Coordinates of C-alpha atoms and ligand atoms in Angstrom, one line a residue:
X1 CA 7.4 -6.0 28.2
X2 CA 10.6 -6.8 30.1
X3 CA 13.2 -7.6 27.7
X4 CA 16.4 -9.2 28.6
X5 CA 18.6 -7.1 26.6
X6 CA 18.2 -3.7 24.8
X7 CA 21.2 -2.5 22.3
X8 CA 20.9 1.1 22.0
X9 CA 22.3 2.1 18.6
X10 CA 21.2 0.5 15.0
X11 CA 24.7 0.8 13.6
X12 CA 27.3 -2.1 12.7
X13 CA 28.2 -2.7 16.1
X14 CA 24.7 -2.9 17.6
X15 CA 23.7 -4.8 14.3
X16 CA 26.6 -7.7 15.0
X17 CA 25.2 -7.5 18.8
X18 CA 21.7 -7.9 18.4
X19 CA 22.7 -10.8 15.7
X20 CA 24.7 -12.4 18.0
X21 CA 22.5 -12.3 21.1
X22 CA 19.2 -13.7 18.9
X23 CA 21.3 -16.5 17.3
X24 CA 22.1 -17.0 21.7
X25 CA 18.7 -17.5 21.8
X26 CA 18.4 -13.9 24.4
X27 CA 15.0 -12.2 24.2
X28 CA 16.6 -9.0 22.8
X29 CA 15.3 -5.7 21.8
X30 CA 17.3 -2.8 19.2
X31 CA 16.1 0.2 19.2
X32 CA 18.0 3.3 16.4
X33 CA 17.1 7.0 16.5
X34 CA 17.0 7.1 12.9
X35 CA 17.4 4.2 10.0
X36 CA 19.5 1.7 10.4
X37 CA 23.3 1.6 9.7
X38 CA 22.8 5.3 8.6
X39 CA 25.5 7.4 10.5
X40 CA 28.9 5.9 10.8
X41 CA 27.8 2.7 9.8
X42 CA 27.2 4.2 6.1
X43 CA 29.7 6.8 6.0
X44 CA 33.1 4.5 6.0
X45 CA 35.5 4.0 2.8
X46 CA 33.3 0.5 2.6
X47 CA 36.2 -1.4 2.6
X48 CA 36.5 -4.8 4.5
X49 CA 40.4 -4.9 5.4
X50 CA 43.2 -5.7 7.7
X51 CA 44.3 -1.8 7.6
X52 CA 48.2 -1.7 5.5
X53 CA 48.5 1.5 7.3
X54 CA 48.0 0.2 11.0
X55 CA 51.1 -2.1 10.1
X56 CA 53.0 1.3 10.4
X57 CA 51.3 1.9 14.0
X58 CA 52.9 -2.4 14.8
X59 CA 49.2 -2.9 15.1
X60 CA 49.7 -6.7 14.4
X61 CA 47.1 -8.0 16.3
X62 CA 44.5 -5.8 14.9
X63 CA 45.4 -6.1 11.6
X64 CA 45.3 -9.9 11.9
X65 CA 41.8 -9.9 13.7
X66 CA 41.1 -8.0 10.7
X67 CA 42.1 -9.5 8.0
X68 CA 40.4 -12.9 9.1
X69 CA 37.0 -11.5 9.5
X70 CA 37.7 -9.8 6.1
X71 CA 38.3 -13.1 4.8
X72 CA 35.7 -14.9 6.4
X73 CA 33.0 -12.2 5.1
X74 CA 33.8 -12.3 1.8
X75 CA 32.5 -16.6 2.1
X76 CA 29.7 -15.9 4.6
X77 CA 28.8 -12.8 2.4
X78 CA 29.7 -12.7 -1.5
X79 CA 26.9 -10.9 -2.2
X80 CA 27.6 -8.1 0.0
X81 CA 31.9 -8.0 -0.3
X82 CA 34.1 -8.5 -3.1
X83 CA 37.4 -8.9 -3.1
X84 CA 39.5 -6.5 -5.2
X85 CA 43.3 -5.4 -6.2
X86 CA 44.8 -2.8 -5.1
X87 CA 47.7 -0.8 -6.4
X88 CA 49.8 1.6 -4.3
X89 CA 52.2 3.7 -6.2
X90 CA 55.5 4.8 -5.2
X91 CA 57.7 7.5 -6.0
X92 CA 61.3 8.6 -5.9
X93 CA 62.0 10.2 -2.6
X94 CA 58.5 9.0 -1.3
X95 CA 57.5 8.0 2.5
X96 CA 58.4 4.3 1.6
X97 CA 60.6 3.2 -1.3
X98 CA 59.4 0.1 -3.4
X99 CA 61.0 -2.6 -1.5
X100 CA 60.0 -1.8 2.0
X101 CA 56.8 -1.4 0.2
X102 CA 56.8 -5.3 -0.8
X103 CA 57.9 -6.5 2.8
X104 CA 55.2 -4.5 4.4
X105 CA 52.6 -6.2 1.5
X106 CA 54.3 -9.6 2.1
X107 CA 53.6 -9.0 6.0
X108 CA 50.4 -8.6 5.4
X109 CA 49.7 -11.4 4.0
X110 CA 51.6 -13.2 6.6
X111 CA 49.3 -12.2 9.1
X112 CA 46.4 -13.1 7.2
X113 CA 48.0 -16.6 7.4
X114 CA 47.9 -16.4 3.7
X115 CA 44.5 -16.1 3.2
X116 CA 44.4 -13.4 1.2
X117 CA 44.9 -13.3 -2.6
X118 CA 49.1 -13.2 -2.9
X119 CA 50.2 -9.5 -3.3
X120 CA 53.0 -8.5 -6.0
X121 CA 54.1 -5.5 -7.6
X122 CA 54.1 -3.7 -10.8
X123 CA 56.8 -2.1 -12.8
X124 CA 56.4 1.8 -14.1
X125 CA 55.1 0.7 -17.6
X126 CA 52.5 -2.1 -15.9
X127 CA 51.6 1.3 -13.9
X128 CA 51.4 3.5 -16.7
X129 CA 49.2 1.2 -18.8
X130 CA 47.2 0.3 -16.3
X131 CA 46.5 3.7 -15.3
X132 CA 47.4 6.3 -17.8
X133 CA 46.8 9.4 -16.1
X134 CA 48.9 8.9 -13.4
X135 CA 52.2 11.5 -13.1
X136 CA 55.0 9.4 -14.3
X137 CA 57.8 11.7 -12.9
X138 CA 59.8 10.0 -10.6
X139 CA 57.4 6.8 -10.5
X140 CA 59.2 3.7 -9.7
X141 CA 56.2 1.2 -9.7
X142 CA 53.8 -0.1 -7.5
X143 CA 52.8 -2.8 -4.8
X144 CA 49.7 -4.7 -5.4
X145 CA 47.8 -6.6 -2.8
X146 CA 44.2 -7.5 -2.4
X147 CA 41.6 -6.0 0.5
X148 CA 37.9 -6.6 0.3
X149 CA 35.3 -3.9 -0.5
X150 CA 31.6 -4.0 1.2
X151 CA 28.0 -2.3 0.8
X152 CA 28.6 -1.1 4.8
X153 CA 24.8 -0.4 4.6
X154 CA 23.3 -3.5 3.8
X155 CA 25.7 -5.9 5.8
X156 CA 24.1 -4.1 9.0
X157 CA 21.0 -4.6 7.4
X158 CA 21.0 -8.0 6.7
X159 CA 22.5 -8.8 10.0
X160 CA 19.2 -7.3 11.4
X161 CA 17.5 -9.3 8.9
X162 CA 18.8 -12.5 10.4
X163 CA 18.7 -12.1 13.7
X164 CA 14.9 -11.0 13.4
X165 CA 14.6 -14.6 12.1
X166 CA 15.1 -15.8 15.6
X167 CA 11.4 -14.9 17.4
X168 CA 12.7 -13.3 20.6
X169 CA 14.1 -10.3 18.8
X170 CA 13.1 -7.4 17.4
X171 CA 14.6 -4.0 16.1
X172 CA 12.9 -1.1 15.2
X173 CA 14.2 1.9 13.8
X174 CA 13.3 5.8 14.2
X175 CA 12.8 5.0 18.5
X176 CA 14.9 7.9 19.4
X177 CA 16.4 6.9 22.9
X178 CA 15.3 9.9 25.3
X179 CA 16.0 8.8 28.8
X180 CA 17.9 5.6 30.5
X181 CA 17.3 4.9 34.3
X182 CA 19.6 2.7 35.9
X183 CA 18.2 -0.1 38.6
X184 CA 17.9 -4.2 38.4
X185 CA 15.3 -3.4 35.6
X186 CA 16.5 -0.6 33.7
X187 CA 14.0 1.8 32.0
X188 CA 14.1 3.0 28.7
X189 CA 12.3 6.0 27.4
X190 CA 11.5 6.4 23.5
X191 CA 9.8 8.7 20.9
X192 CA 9.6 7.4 17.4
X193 CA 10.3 10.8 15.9
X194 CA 8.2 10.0 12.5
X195 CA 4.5 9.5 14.7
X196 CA 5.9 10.9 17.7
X197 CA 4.3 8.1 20.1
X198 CA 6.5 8.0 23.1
X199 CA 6.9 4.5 25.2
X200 CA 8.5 3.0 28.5
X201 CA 10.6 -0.4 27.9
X202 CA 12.2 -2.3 30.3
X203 CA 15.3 -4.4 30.3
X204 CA 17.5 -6.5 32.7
X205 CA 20.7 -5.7 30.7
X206 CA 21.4 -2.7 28.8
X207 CA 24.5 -2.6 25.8
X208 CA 25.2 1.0 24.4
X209 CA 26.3 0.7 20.4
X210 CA 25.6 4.3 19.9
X211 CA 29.1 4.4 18.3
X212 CA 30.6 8.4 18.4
X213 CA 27.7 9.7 20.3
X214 CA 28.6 7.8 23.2
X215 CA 29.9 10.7 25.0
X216 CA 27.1 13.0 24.7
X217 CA 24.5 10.6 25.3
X218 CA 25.9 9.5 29.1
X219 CA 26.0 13.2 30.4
X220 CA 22.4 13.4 29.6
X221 CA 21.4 10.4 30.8
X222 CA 23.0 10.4 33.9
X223 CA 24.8 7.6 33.6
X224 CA 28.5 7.2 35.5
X225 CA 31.2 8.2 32.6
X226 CA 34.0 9.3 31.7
X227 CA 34.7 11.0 28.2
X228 CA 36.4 8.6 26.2
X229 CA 36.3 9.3 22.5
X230 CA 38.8 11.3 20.1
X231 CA 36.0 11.7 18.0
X232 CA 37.6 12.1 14.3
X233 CA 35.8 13.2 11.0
X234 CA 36.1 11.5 7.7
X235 CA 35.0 12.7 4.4
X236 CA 34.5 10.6 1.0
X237 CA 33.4 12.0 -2.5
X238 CA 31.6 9.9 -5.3
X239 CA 32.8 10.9 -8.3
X240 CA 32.0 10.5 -11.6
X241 CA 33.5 7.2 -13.8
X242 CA 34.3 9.2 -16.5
X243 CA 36.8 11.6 -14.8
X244 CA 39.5 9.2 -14.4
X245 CA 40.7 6.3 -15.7
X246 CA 41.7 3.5 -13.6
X247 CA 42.0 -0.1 -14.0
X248 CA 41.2 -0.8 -10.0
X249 CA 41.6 0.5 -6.6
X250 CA 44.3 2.7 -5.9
X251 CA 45.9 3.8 -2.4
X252 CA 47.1 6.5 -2.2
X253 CA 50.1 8.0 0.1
X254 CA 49.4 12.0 0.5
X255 CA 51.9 14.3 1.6
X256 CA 50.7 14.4 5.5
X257 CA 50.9 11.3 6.1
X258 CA 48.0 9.9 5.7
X259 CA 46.2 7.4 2.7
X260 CA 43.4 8.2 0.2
X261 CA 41.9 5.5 -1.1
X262 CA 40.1 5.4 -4.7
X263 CA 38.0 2.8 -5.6
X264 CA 35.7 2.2 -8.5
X265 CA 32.3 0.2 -7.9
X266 CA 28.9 0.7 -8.6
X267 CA 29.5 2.7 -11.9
X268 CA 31.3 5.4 -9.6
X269 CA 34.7 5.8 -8.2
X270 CA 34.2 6.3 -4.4
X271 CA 37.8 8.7 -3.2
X272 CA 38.3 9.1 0.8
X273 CA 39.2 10.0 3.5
X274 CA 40.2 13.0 5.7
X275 CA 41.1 12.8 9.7
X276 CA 40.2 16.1 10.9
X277 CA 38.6 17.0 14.5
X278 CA 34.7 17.2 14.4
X279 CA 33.7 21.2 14.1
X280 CA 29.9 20.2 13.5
X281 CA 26.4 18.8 14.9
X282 CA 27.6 14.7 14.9
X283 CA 24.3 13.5 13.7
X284 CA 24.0 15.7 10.6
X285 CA 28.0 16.0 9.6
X286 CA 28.8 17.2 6.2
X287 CA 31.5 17.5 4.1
X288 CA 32.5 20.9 3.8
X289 CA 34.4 22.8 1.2
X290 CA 37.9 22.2 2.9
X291 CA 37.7 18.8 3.1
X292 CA 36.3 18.1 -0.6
X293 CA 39.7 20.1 -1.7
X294 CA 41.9 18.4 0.3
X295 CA 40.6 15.3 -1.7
X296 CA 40.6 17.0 -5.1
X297 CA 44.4 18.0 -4.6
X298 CA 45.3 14.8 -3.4
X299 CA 43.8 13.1 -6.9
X300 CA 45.0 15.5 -9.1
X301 CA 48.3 15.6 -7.6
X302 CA 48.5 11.9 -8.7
X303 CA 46.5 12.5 -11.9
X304 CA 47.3 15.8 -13.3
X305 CA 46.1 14.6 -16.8
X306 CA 42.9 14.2 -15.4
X307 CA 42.0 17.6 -13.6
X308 CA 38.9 16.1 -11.5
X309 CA 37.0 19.0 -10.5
X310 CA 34.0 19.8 -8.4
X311 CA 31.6 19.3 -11.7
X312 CA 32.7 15.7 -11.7
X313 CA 31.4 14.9 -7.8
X314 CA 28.5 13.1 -7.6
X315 CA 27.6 13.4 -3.9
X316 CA 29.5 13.5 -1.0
X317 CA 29.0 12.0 2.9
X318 CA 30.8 12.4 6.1
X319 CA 30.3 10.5 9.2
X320 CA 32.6 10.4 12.7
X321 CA 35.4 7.7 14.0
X322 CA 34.3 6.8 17.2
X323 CA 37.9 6.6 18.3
X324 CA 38.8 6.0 21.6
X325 CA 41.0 8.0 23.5
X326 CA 44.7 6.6 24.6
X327 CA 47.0 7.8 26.9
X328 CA 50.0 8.1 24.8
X329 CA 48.4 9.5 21.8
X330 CA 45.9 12.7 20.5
X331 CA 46.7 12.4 16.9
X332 CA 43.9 10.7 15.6
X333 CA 45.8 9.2 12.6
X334 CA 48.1 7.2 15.0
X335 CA 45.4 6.3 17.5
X336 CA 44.4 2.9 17.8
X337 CA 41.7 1.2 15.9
X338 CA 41.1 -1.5 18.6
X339 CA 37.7 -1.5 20.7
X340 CA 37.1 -1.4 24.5
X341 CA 34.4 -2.8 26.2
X342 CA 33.4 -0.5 29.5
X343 CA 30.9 -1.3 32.4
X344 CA 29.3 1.9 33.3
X345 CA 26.8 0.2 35.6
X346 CA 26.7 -3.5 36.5
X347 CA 24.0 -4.3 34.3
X348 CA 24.9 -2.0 31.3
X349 CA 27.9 -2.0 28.5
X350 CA 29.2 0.6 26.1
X351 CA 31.1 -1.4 23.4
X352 CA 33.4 1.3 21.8
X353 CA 36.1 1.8 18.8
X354 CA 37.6 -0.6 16.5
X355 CA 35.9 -1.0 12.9
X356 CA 33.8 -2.0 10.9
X357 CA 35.4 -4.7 9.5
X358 CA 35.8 -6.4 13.3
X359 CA 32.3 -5.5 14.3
X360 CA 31.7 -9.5 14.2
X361 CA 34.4 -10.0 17.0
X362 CA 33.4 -6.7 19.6
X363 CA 30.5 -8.5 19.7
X364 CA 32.0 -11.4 20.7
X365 CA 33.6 -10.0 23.5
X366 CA 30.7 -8.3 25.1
X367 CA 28.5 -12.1 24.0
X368 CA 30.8 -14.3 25.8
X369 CA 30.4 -12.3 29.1
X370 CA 26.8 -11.5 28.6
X371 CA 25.1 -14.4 27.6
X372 CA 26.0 -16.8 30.7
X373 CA 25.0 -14.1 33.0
X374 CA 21.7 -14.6 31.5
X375 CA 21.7 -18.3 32.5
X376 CA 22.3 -19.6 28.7
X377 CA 25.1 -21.3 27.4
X378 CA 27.0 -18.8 24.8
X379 CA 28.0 -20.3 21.5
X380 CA 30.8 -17.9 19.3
X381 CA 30.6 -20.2 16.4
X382 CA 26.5 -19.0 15.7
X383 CA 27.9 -16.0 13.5
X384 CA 29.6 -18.2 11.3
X385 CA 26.9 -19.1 9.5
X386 CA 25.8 -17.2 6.1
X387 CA 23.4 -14.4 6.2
X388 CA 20.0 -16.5 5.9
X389 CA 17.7 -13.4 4.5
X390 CA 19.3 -11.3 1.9
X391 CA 18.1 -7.9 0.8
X392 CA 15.2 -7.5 -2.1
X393 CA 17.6 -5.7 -3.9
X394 CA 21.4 -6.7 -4.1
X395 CA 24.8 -4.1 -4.3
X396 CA 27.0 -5.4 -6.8
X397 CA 24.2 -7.4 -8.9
X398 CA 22.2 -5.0 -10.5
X399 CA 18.6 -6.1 -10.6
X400 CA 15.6 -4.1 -12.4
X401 CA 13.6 -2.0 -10.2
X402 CA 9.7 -2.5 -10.1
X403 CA 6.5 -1.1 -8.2
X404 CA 6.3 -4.8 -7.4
X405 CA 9.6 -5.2 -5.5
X406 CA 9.2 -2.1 -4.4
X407 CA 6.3 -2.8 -2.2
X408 CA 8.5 -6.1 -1.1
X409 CA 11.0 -4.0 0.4
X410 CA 8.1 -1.7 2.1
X411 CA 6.8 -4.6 3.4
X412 CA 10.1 -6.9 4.7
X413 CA 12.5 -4.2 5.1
X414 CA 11.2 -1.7 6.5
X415 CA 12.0 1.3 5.3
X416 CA 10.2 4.4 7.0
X417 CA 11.4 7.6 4.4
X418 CA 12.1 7.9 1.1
X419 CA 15.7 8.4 1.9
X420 CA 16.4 5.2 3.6
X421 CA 14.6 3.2 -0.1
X422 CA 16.4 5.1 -1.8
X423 CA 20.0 5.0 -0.6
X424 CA 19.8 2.3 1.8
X425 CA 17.0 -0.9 0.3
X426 CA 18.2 0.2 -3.0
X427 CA 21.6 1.3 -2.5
X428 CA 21.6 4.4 -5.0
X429 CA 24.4 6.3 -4.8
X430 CA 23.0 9.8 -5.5
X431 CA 21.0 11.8 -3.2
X432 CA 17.2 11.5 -3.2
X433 CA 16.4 15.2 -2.7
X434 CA 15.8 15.4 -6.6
X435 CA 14.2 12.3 -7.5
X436 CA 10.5 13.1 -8.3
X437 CA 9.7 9.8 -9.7
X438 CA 10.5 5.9 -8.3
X439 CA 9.4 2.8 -10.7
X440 CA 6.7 4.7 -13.1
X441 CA 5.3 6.2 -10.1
X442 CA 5.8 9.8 -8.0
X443 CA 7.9 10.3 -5.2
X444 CA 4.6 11.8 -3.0
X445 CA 3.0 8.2 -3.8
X446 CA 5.9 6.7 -2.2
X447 CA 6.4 9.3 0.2
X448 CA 2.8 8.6 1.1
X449 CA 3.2 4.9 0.9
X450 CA 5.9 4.8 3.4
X451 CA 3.6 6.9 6.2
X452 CA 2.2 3.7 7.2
X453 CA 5.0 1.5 7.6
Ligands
FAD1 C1 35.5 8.2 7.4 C2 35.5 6.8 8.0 C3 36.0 5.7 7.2 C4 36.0 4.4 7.7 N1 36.4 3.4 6.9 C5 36.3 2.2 7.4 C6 36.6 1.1 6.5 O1 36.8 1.2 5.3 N2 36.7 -0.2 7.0 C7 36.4 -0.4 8.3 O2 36.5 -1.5 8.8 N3 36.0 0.6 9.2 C8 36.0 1.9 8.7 N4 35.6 2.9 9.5 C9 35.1 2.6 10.9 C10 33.7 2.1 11.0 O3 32.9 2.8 10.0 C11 33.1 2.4 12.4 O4 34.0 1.8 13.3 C12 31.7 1.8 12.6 O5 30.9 2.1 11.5 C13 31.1 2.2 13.9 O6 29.9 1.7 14.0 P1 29.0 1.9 15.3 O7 27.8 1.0 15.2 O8 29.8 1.8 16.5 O9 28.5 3.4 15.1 P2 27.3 4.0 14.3 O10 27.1 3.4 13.0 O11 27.4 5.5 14.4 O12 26.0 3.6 15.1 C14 25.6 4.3 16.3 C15 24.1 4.4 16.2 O13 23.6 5.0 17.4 C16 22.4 5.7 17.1 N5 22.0 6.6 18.2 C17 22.6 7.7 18.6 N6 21.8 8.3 19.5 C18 20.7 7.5 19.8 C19 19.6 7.5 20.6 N7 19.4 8.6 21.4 N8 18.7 6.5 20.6 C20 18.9 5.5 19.7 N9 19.9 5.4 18.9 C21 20.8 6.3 18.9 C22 22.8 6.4 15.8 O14 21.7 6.9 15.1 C23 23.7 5.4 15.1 O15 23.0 4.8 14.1 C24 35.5 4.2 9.0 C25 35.0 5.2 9.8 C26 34.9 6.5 9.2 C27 34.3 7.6 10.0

């Protein structure tokens, strides 16, 4: 069947296109290696924010863009965001001293034309009530200042979920991309890598989402391109509630420069990230034991009281930036969040960088150019509508888990493995390795269960 566009890549970005283009009314087509939103799209610090540190970089722009679809998610979305406070503490002789501290939160919410919840600041003993483990030598107080946090699985998810509403498109996940051959039609060669069956498709226009694996994935297709990712590796622990008290997010600065953010939710407190070049195989990145001590010494130089220690992590994930390379800068800390759109072929895109909290707007920019070229009229106002089918199971709400809604899930959401129930339809934090039993019944039954989806 001749589609007319296929999104390669069943993260954020291809999830806000494909939404997009079936809202458009475009016969469209998705088609992910693995499960959905489950490479970079699941390994970010799941917050939905304008970025406080890009202010640094004079990012304005971004950081406005930002902190308007942050704002406009958590109405479209409420069961998938939440907005939270954040505190960021600040020290004697530390990077920024209280007051430039406040100007910088007050900018903020300048550019989020005062949208967001007003920011403030705490005095030492708020700070050390609030959060009684934290090392009071030489602590002066802390800026507050509110950012959004989101379940960056299920957003892609349910973005998927509502375009599939529109009857022209389709996505389906484990079609592993193999080959892409340019021409007015291009053709597309899959394997699903679960039954193995292997299939030609055919599409007039072709948009590449495939996020950090961008580069790789041209060389071996052939197609005309030029490296242009600084791909960058992030890190993030779960740990356990118990092992420190806090009273909300924190943010915090660490000595080189960078910010660690910890943030309780879902009955865990979720600590990240590192910026470190990639040293691994992209598509099956890990933390390694560097990168979780890093983070350790980072906490427990802010809470020494608290000693968090390996025992106290609950899992761990890593996933990739797909940063794109500038000019003026390697260092990945100071290089630019903002996308780019490139045209490798006249009838193909590659929609590139930014994050996830802007994914609604890259979209945009590839939409307004695509659609008309297609013959239709191109509305941007379609995405403002809410989400219209929202997942079986929610984030933040915590519903009982049955056989029943279960076999729901298997049957609307498609789930292929027991991994992507477990941590993706039902958003379990720990990892599913160990889990020998699901709702009363064993794990083969599911496993088994699953086969024919
Ligand atoms: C550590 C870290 C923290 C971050 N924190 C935040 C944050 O808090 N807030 C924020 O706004 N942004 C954040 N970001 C940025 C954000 O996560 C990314 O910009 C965004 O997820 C990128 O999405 P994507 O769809 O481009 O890439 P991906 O999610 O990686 O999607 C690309 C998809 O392409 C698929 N693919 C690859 N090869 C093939 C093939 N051959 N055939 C078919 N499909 C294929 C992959 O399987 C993958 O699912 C963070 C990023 C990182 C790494």
């Amino acid at each position: 069947m001749l589609h007319d566009v296929i999104i390669i890549g069943g993260g954020i970005n291809g999830a806000g296109l494909f939404r997009d283009l079936a809202l458009n009314g475009v016969n469209v087509l998705l088609l992910e290696k693995g499960d959905f939103s489950a490479q970079t799209s699941q390994g970010s610090s799941k917050m939905l924010h304008g970025g406080i540190r890009y202010l640094e970089n004079f990012d304005f722009a971004l950081v406005q863009e930002a902190l308007e679809e942050k704002n406009l998610w958590l109405k479209l979305a409420p069961h998938l965001c939440s907005e939270r406070e954040f505190h960021l503490p600040v020290y004697a002789g530390g990077k920024w001293p209280l007051p430039f501290v406040r100007l910088g939160l007050f900018l903020y919410d300048l550019l989020s034309h005062f949208q967001n919840k007003p920011a403030g600041h705490a005095d030492k003993d708020t700070l050390l009530k609030r959060y009684p483990q934290i090392n009071p030598q030489g602590l002066k107080g802390a800026g507050t200042y509110f950012d959004g946090i989101v379940d960056d699985h299920k957003l892609a998810l349910e973005c998927l979920w509502d375009g599939e509403l529109e009857k022209q498109a389709r996505a389906l996940n484990y079609q592993e991309v193999l080959s892409v051959e340019r021409g007015e039609i291009v053709k597309i060669t899959t394997r699903d890598r679960l039954s193995g069956v292997i299939q030609e498709r055919q599409a007039r226009f072709v948009i590449f989402a495939t996020g950090p694996f961008t580069d790789e994935l041209m060389k071996q297709w052939n197609i005309p391109w030029e490296p242009s990712l600084l791909p960058s590796k992030g890190i993030h622990l779960w740990i356990n509630e118990s092992a420190l008290k806090l009273h909300g997010p924190m943010v915090l600065p660490s000595q080189d420069g960078r910010v660690v953010f910890v943030i309780p939710q879902r009955g865990s407190i979720l600590v990240g990230t590192t910026e470190t070049p990639v040293d691994q195989e992209m598509f099956n990145i890990k933390a390694t034991e560097a990168d979780v001590v890093y983070l350790l010494k980072v906490l427990n130089d802010y809470f020494p009281g608290a000693n968090v220690q390996h025992k106290d992590i609950l899992n761990t994930f890593a996933a990739i930036r797909p940063l794109v390379r500038s000019a003026s800068s390697s260092d990945r800390g100071k290089t630019s969040r903002t996308h780019r759109i490139f045209r490798p072929s006249h009838n193909m895109y590659a929609l590139l960088g930014g994050k996830y909290t802007t994914f609604r707007r890259m979209a945009q920019d590839v939409c307004k150019e695509l659609v008309p070229r297609l013959g239709l009229p191109y509305n941007p106002n379609m995405t403002l509508n809410p989400l219209r089918r929202p997942s079986v199971v929610g984030t933040f709400t915590h519903r009982e888990v049955d056989a029943e809604k279960i076999e729901e899930i298997i049957r609307t959401e498609r789930p292929r493995s027991f991994e992507d129930l477990v941590h993706r339809r039902l958003s379990w934090l720990m990892p599913s390795e160990n889990l020998q039993e699901l709702a009363g019944k064993p794990r083969a039954y599911w496993e088994e269960r699953l086969k024919h989806n």
